Coordinates of C-alpha atoms in Angstrom, one line a residue:
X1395 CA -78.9 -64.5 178.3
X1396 CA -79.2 -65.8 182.0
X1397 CA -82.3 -65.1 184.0
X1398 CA -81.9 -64.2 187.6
X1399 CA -84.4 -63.7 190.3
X1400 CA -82.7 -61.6 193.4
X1401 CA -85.1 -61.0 196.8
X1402 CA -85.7 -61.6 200.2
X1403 CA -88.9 -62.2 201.9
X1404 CA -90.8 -63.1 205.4
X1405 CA -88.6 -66.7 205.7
X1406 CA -85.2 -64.9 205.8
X1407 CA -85.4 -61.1 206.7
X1408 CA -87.3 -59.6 209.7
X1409 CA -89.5 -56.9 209.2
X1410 CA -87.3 -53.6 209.6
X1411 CA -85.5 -55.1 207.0
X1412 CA -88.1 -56.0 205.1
X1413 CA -89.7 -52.3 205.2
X1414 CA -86.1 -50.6 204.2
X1415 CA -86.1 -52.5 201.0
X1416 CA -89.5 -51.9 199.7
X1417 CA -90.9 -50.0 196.1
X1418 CA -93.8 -48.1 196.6
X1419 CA -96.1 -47.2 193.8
X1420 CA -94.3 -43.5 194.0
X1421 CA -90.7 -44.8 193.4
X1422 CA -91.5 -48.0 191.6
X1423 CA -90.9 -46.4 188.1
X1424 CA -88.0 -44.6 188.7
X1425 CA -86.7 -48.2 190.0
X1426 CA -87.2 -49.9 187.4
X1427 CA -85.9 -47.4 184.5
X1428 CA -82.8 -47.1 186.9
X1429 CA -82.1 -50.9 187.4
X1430 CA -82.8 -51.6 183.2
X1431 CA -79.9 -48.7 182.7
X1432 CA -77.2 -51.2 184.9
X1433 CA -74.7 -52.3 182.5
X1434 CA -75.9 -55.9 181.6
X1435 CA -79.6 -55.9 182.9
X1436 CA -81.5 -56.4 179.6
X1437 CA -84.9 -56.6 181.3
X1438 CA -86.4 -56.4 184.4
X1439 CA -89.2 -56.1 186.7
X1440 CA -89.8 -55.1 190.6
X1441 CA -93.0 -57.1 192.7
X1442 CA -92.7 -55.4 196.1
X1443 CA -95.5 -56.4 198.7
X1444 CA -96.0 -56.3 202.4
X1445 CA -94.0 -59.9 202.8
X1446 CA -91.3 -60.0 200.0
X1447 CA -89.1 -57.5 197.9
X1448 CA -88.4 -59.3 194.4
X1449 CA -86.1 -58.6 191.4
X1450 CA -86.3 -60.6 188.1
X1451 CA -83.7 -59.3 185.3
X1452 CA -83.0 -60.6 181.9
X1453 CA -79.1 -60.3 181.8
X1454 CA -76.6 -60.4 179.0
X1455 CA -73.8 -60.2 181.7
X1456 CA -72.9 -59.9 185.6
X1457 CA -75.0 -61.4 188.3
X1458 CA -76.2 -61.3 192.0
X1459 CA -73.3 -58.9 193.5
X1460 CA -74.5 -56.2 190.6
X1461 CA -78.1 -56.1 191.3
X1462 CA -77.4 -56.8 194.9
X1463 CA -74.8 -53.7 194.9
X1464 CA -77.5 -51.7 192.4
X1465 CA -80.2 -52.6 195.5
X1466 CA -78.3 -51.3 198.0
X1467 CA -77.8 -47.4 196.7
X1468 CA -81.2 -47.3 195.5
X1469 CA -82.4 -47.5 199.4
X1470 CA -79.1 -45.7 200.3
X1471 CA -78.3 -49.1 202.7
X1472 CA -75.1 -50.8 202.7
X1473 CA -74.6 -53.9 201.2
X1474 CA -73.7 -56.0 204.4
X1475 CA -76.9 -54.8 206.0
X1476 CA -79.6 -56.3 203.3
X1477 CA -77.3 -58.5 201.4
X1478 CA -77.6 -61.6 204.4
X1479 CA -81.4 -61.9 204.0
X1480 CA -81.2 -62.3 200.2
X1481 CA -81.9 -65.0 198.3
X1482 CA -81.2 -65.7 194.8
X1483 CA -81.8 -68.1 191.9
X1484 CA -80.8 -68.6 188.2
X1485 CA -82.4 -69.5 185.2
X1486 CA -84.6 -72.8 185.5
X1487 CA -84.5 -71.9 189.5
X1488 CA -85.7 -68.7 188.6
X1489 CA -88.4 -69.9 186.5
X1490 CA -89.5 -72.3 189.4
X1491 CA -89.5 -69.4 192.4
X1492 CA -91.6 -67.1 190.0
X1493 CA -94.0 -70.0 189.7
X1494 CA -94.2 -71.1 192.6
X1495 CA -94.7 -67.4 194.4
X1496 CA -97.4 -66.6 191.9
X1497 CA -99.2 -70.0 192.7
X1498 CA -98.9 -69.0 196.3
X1499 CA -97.2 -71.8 197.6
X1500 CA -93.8 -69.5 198.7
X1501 CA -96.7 -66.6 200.4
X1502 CA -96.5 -66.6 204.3
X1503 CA -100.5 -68.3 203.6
X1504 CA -100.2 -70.6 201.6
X1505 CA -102.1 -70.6 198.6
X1506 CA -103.4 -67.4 199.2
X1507 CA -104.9 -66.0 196.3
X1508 CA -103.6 -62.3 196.1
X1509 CA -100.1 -62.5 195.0
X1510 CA -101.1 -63.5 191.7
X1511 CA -102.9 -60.1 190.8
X1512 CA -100.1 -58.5 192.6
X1513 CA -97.5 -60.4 190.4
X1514 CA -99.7 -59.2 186.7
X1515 CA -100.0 -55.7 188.5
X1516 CA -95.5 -55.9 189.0
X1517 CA -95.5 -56.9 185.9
X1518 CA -98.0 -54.8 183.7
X1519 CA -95.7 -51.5 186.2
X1520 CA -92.8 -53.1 184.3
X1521 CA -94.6 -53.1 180.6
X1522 CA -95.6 -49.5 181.2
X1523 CA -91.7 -48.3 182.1
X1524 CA -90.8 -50.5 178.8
X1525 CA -88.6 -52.4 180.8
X1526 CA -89.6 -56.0 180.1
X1527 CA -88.7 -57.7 176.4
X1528 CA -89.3 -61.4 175.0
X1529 CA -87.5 -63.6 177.7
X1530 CA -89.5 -61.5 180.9
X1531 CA -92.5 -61.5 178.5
X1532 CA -92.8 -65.0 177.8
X1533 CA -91.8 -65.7 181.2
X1534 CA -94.7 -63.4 183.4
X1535 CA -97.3 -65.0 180.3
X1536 CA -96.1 -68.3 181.0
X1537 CA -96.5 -67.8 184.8
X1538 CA -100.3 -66.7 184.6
X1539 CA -101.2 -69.5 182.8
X1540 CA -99.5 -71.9 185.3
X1541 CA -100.8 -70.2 188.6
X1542 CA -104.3 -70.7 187.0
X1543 CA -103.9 -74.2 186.0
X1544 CA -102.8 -74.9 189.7
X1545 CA -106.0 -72.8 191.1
X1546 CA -108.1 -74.9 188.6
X1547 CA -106.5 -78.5 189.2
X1548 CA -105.9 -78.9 192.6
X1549 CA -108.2 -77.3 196.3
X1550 CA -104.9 -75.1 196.9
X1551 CA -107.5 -71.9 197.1
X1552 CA -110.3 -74.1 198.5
X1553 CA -110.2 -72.8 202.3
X1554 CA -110.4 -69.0 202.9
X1555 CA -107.1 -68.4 204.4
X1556 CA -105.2 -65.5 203.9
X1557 CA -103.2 -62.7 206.3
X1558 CA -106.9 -60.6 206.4
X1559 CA -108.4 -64.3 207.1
X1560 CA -105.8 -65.1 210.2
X1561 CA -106.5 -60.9 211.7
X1562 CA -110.0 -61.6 211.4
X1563 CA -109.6 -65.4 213.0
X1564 CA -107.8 -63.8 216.0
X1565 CA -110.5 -60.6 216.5
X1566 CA -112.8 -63.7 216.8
X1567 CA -110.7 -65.1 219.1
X1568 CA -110.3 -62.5 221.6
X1569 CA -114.0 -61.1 220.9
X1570 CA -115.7 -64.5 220.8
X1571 CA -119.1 -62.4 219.4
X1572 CA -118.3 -59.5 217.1
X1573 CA -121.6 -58.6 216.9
X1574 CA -121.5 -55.9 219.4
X1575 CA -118.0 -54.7 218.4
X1576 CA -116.7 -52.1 215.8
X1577 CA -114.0 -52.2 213.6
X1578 CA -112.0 -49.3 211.8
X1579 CA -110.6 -50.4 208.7
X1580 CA -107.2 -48.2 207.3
X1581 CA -106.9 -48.4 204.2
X1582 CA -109.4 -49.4 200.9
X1583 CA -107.1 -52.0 198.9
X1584 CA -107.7 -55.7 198.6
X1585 CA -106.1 -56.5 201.6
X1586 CA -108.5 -54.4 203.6
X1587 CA -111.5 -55.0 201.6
X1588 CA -111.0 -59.0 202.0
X1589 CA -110.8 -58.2 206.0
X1590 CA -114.2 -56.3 205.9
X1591 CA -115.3 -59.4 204.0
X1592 CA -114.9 -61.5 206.4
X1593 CA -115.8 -59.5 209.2
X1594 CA -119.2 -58.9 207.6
X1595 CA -120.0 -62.7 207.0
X1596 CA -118.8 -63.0 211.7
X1597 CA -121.9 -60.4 212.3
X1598 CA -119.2 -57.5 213.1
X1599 CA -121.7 -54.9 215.0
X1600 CA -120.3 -51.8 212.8
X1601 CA -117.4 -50.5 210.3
X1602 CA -115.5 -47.5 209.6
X1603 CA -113.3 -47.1 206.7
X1604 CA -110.4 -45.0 206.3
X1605 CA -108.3 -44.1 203.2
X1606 CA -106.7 -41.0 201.8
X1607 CA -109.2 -40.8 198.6
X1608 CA -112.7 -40.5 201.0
X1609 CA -114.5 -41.9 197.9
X1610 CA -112.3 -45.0 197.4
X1611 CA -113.4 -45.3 201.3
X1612 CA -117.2 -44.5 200.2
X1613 CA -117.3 -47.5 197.7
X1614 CA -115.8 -49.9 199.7
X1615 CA -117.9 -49.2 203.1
X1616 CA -120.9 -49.1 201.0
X1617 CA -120.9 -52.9 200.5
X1618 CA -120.7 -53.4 203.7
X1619 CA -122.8 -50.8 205.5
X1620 CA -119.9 -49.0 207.1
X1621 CA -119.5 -45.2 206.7
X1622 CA -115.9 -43.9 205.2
X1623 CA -114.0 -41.3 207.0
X1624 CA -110.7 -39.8 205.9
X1625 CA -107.0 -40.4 207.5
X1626 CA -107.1 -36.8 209.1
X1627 CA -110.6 -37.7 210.9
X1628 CA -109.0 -40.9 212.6
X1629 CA -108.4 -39.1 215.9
X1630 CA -111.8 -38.4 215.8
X1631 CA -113.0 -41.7 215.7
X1632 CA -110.5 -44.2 217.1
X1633 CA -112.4 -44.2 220.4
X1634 CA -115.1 -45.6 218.4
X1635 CA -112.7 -48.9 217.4
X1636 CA -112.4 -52.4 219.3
X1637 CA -110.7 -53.2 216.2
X1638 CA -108.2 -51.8 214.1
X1639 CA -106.6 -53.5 210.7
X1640 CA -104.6 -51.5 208.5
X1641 CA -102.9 -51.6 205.6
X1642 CA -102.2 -48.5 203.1
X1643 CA -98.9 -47.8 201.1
X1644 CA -97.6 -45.1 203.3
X1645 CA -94.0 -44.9 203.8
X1646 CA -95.2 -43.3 207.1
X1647 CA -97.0 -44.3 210.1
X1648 CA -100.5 -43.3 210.3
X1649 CA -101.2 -43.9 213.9
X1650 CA -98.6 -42.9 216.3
X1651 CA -98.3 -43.5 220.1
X1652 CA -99.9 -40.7 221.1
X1653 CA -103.0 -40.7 219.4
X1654 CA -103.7 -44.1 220.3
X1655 CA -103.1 -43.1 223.9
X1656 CA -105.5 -40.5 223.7
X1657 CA -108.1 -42.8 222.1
X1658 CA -107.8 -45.7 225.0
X1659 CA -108.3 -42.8 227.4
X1660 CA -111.5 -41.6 226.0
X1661 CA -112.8 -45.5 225.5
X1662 CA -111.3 -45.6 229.6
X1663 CA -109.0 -48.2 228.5
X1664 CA -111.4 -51.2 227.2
X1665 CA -108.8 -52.9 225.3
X1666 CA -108.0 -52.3 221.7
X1667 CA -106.9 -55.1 219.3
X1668 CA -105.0 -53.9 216.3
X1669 CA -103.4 -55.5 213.3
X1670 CA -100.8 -53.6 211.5
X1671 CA -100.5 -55.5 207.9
X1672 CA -98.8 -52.9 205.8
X1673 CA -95.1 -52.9 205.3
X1674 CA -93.2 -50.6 205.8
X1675 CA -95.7 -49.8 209.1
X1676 CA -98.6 -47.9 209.7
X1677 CA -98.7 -47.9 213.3
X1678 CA -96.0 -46.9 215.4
X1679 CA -94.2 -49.6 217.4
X1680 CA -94.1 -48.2 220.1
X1681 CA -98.3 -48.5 220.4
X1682 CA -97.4 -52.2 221.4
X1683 CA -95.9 -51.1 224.6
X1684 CA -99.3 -49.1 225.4
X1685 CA -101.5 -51.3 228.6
X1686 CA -104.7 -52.2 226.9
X1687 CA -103.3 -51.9 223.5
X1688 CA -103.1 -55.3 221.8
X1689 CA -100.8 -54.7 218.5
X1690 CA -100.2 -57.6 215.8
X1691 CA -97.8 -57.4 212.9
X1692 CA -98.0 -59.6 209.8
X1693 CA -95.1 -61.4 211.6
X1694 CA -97.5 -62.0 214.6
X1695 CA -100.3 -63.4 212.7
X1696 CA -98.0 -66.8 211.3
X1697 CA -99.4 -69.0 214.3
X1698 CA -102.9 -68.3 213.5
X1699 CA -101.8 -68.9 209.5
X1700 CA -100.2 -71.9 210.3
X1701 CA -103.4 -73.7 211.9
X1702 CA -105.4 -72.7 208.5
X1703 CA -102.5 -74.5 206.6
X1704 CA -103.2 -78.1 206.6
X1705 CA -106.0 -79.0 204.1
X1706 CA -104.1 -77.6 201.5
X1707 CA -100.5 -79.5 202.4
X1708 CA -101.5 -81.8 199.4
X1709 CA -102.8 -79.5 197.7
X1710 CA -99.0 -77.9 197.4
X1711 CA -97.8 -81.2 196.8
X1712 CA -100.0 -81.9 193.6
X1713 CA -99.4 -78.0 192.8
X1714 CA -95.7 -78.8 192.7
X1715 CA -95.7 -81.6 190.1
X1716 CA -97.2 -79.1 187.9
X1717 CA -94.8 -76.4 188.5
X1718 CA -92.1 -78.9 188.0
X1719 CA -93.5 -80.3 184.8
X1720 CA -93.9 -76.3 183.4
X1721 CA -90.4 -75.0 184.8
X1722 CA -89.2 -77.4 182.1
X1723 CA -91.9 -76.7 179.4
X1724 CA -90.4 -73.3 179.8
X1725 CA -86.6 -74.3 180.1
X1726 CA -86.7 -75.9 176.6
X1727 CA -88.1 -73.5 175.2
X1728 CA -85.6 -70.8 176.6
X1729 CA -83.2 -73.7 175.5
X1730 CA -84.7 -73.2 172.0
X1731 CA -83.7 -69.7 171.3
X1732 CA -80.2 -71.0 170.8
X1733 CA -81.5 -73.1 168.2
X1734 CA -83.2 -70.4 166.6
X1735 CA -80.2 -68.5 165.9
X1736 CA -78.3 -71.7 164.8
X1737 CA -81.4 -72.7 162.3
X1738 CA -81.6 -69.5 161.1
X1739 CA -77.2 -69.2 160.6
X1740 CA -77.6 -72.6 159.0
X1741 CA -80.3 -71.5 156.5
X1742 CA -79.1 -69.0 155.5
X1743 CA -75.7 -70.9 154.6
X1744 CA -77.9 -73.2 152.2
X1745 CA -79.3 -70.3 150.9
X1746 CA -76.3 -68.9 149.6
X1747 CA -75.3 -71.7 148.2
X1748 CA -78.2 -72.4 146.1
X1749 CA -78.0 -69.1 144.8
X1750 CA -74.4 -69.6 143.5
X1751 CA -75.3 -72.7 142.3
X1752 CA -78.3 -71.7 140.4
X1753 CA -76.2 -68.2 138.9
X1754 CA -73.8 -70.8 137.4
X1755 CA -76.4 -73.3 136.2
X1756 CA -78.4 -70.4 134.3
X1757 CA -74.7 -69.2 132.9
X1758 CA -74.5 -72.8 131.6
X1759 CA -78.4 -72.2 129.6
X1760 CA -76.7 -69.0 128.1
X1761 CA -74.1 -70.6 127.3
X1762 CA -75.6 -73.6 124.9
X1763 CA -76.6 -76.2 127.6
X1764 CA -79.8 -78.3 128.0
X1765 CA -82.1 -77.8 130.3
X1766 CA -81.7 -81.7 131.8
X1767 CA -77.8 -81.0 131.8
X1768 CA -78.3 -77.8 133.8
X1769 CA -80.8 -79.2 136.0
X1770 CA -78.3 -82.3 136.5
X1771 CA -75.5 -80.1 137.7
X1772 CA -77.7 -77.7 139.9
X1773 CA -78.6 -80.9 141.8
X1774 CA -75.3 -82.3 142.2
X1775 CA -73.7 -78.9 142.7
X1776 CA -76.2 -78.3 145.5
X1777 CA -76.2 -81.9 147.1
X1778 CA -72.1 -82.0 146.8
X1779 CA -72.5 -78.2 148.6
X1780 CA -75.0 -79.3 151.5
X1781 CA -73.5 -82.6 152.3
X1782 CA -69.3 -81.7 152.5
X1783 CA -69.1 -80.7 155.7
X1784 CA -71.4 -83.2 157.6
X1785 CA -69.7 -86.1 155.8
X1786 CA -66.3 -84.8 157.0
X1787 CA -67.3 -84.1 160.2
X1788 CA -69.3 -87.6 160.5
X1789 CA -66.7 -89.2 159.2
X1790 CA -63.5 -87.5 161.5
X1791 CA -66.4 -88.3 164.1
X1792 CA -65.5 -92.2 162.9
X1793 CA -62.0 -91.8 162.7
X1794 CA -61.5 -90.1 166.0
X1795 CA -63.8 -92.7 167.8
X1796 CA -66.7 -90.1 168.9
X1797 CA -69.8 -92.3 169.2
X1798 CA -71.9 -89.8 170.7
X1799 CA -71.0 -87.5 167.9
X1800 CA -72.4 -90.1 165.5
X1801 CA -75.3 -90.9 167.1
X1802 CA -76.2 -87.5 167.4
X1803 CA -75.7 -87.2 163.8
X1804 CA -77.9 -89.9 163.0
X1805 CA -80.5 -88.5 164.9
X1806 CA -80.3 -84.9 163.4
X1807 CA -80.4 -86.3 160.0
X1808 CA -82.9 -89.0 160.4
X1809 CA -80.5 -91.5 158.8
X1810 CA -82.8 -94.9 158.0
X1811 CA -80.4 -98.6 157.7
X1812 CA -81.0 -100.3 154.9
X1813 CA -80.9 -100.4 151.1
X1814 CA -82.0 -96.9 149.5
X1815 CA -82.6 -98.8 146.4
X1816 CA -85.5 -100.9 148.3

């Protein structure tokens, strides 16, 4: 069985790509239960978030043009339109990616801590369609337990960097006191709730949360002395707003052109800055264009995550020599299963001869014999039995000149030089 991790992410596909090929929580399911049903996909699991779209299968046949192919009519795109931006890795390369993007060192910030829960919550979406079995099991398990060994080990997650971090950093850069300022918030996940985090700890003046669910909005403006609204009551408030971040899982914009026109009309065009973090988006593009609108994408917000980046350069570095070292632990024991199989084929070989050795050495005490002249030939029977075909093989091994052959041998068996009779 081969493991394969297909995807494509905010290093090789822009974002219209990027929000064509993404699994909402409404379709995720119905994904996942459709890709385990492709002929050869054994097991598999979807993580979809704002910068990356990533399969992982288990497969007892095929490879990257089936799933690639399967990706493509799910999203009803052709396969030369996504299939340049995909990436793909196999087995221990697979292993390594997963790691490595759960450890945060393949996110757009790295080391930022939220892909890991967002990996265990792709996964745990994957336990509940029962499409995950022993390899993907072992595999997601494995990957926890790495990603908080790196968190523990090394000051990867030491700085407070992440994509709600850099909108934040750049509010405070274009309002150098946020004291006096107000910010509406779209949204109510972690994202969002880390971005009224660290607006609360700059002094922002006020904040207004939006979401769908009002008391999902409730809870979360509550910790921060902010009052919750709901997405219909936006254009009632937007006016309000020097500062708009969102990000909520709607396949559909939330704020179009026209409403923030109207808003920057009643505020009699002080400028607006506003950060659209969700993918697929949740402001129309066309905002950008507005004159005193200042719209940022998760795309836009890299230079302000790249200055954040450099205390935790060697931080990757030491994170990396544990990947490496656990990408193996986990290679041999994939390599293991085979064994299994062969152990257990093997066993059950000796088995059945000792059974038809025994049958004819309790024939022979019906018959008349001892019991030391039964035991005798149930030993010999059983030894001659075990040992035939390795001696053959060892000694064609000889004959044939296959030293590696032999040396393998004599490490399988545990052959000691010397006397026996010492």
């Amino acid at each position: 069985m081969a493991l394969l991790t297909l995807g494509l992410n905010h290093k090789t596909a822009p974002l219209d790509i990027r929000e064509r090929i993404t699994f909402g929580p409404d379709i995720i399911v119905a994904a996942l239960r459709s890709l385990s049903e492709r002929p050869g996909v054994d097991e598999a699991t979807i993580l979809s978030t704002c910068n990356r779209t990533e399969i992982y299968c288990a497969l007892n046949q095929g490879g990257r043009q089936e799933i690639c192919q399967w990706l493509s009519d799910f999203h009803g795109v052709e396969p030369e339109t996504v299939s340049p931006y995909l990436y793909d890795h196999e087995n221990r390369e697979s292993v390594r990616h997963l790691l490595r993007v759960a450890s945060g060192l393949d996110s757009m910030v790295l080391g930022e801590p939220q892909i890991l829960g967002q990996v265990k919550s792709a996964f745990q979406t994957a336990c509940d369609a029962t499409t995950t079995g022993k390899l993907l099991g072992r595999l997601f398990q494995h990957t926890f337990s790495v990603a908080k060994q790196v968190r523990t080990d090394t000051a990867i997650g030491h700085s407070p960097v992440s994509v709600a971090f850099a909108a934040v950093s750049l509010a405070r850069q274009i309002f150098s006191d946020l004291t006096n300022q107000t910010a509406l918030l779209i949204g109510a996940g972690e994202t969002i709730e880390l971005a009224a985090r660290h607006l609360h700890q700059h002094g922002i003046g006020r904040i207004i949360v939006a979401n769908r669910t009002l008391e999902r909005a409730h809870t979360l403006a509550n910790q921060f002395d902010g009052y919750a609204i709901a997405l219909t009551e936006i254009p009632s408030h937007l006016a309000e707003a020097d500062i708009v971040i969102s990000s909520t899982a709607s396949p559909l914009p939330v704020l179009g052109k026209g409403t923030v026109e109207s808003a920057l009309k009643k505020r009699k065009h002080q400028p607006m800055f506003m950060v659209d973090i969700a993918v697929p988006r949740d402001i129309e593009s066309e905002v950008g264009n507005l004159n005193d609108a200042y719209l940022y994408t998760v795309d836009d917000l890299q230079e302000v995550i790249d200055e954040n980046l450099r205390s935790r350069l060697e931080a990757a570095e030491q994170a990396q020599e544990i990947i490496d070292f656990h990408t193996e632990e986990f290679m041999g024991w994939l390599r293991s299963l085979d064994a299994v199989g062969m152990i257990q084929d093997y066993r059950r070989q000796a088995e059945c001869m000792r059974d038809e050795a025994l049958d004819r050495a309790m024939k022979q005490l019906t018959n008349g014999k001892s019991p030391e002249e039964a035991l005798q030939f149930l030993a010999h029977t059983i030894t001659n039995k075990l040992l035939h075909t390795p001696s053959t093989q060892i000694r064609q091994a000889g004959f044939d000149g296959h030293i590696e052959l032999l040396e393998a041998a004599n490490t399988l068996f545990q052959i000691k030089d010397g006397d026996s009779s010492k």
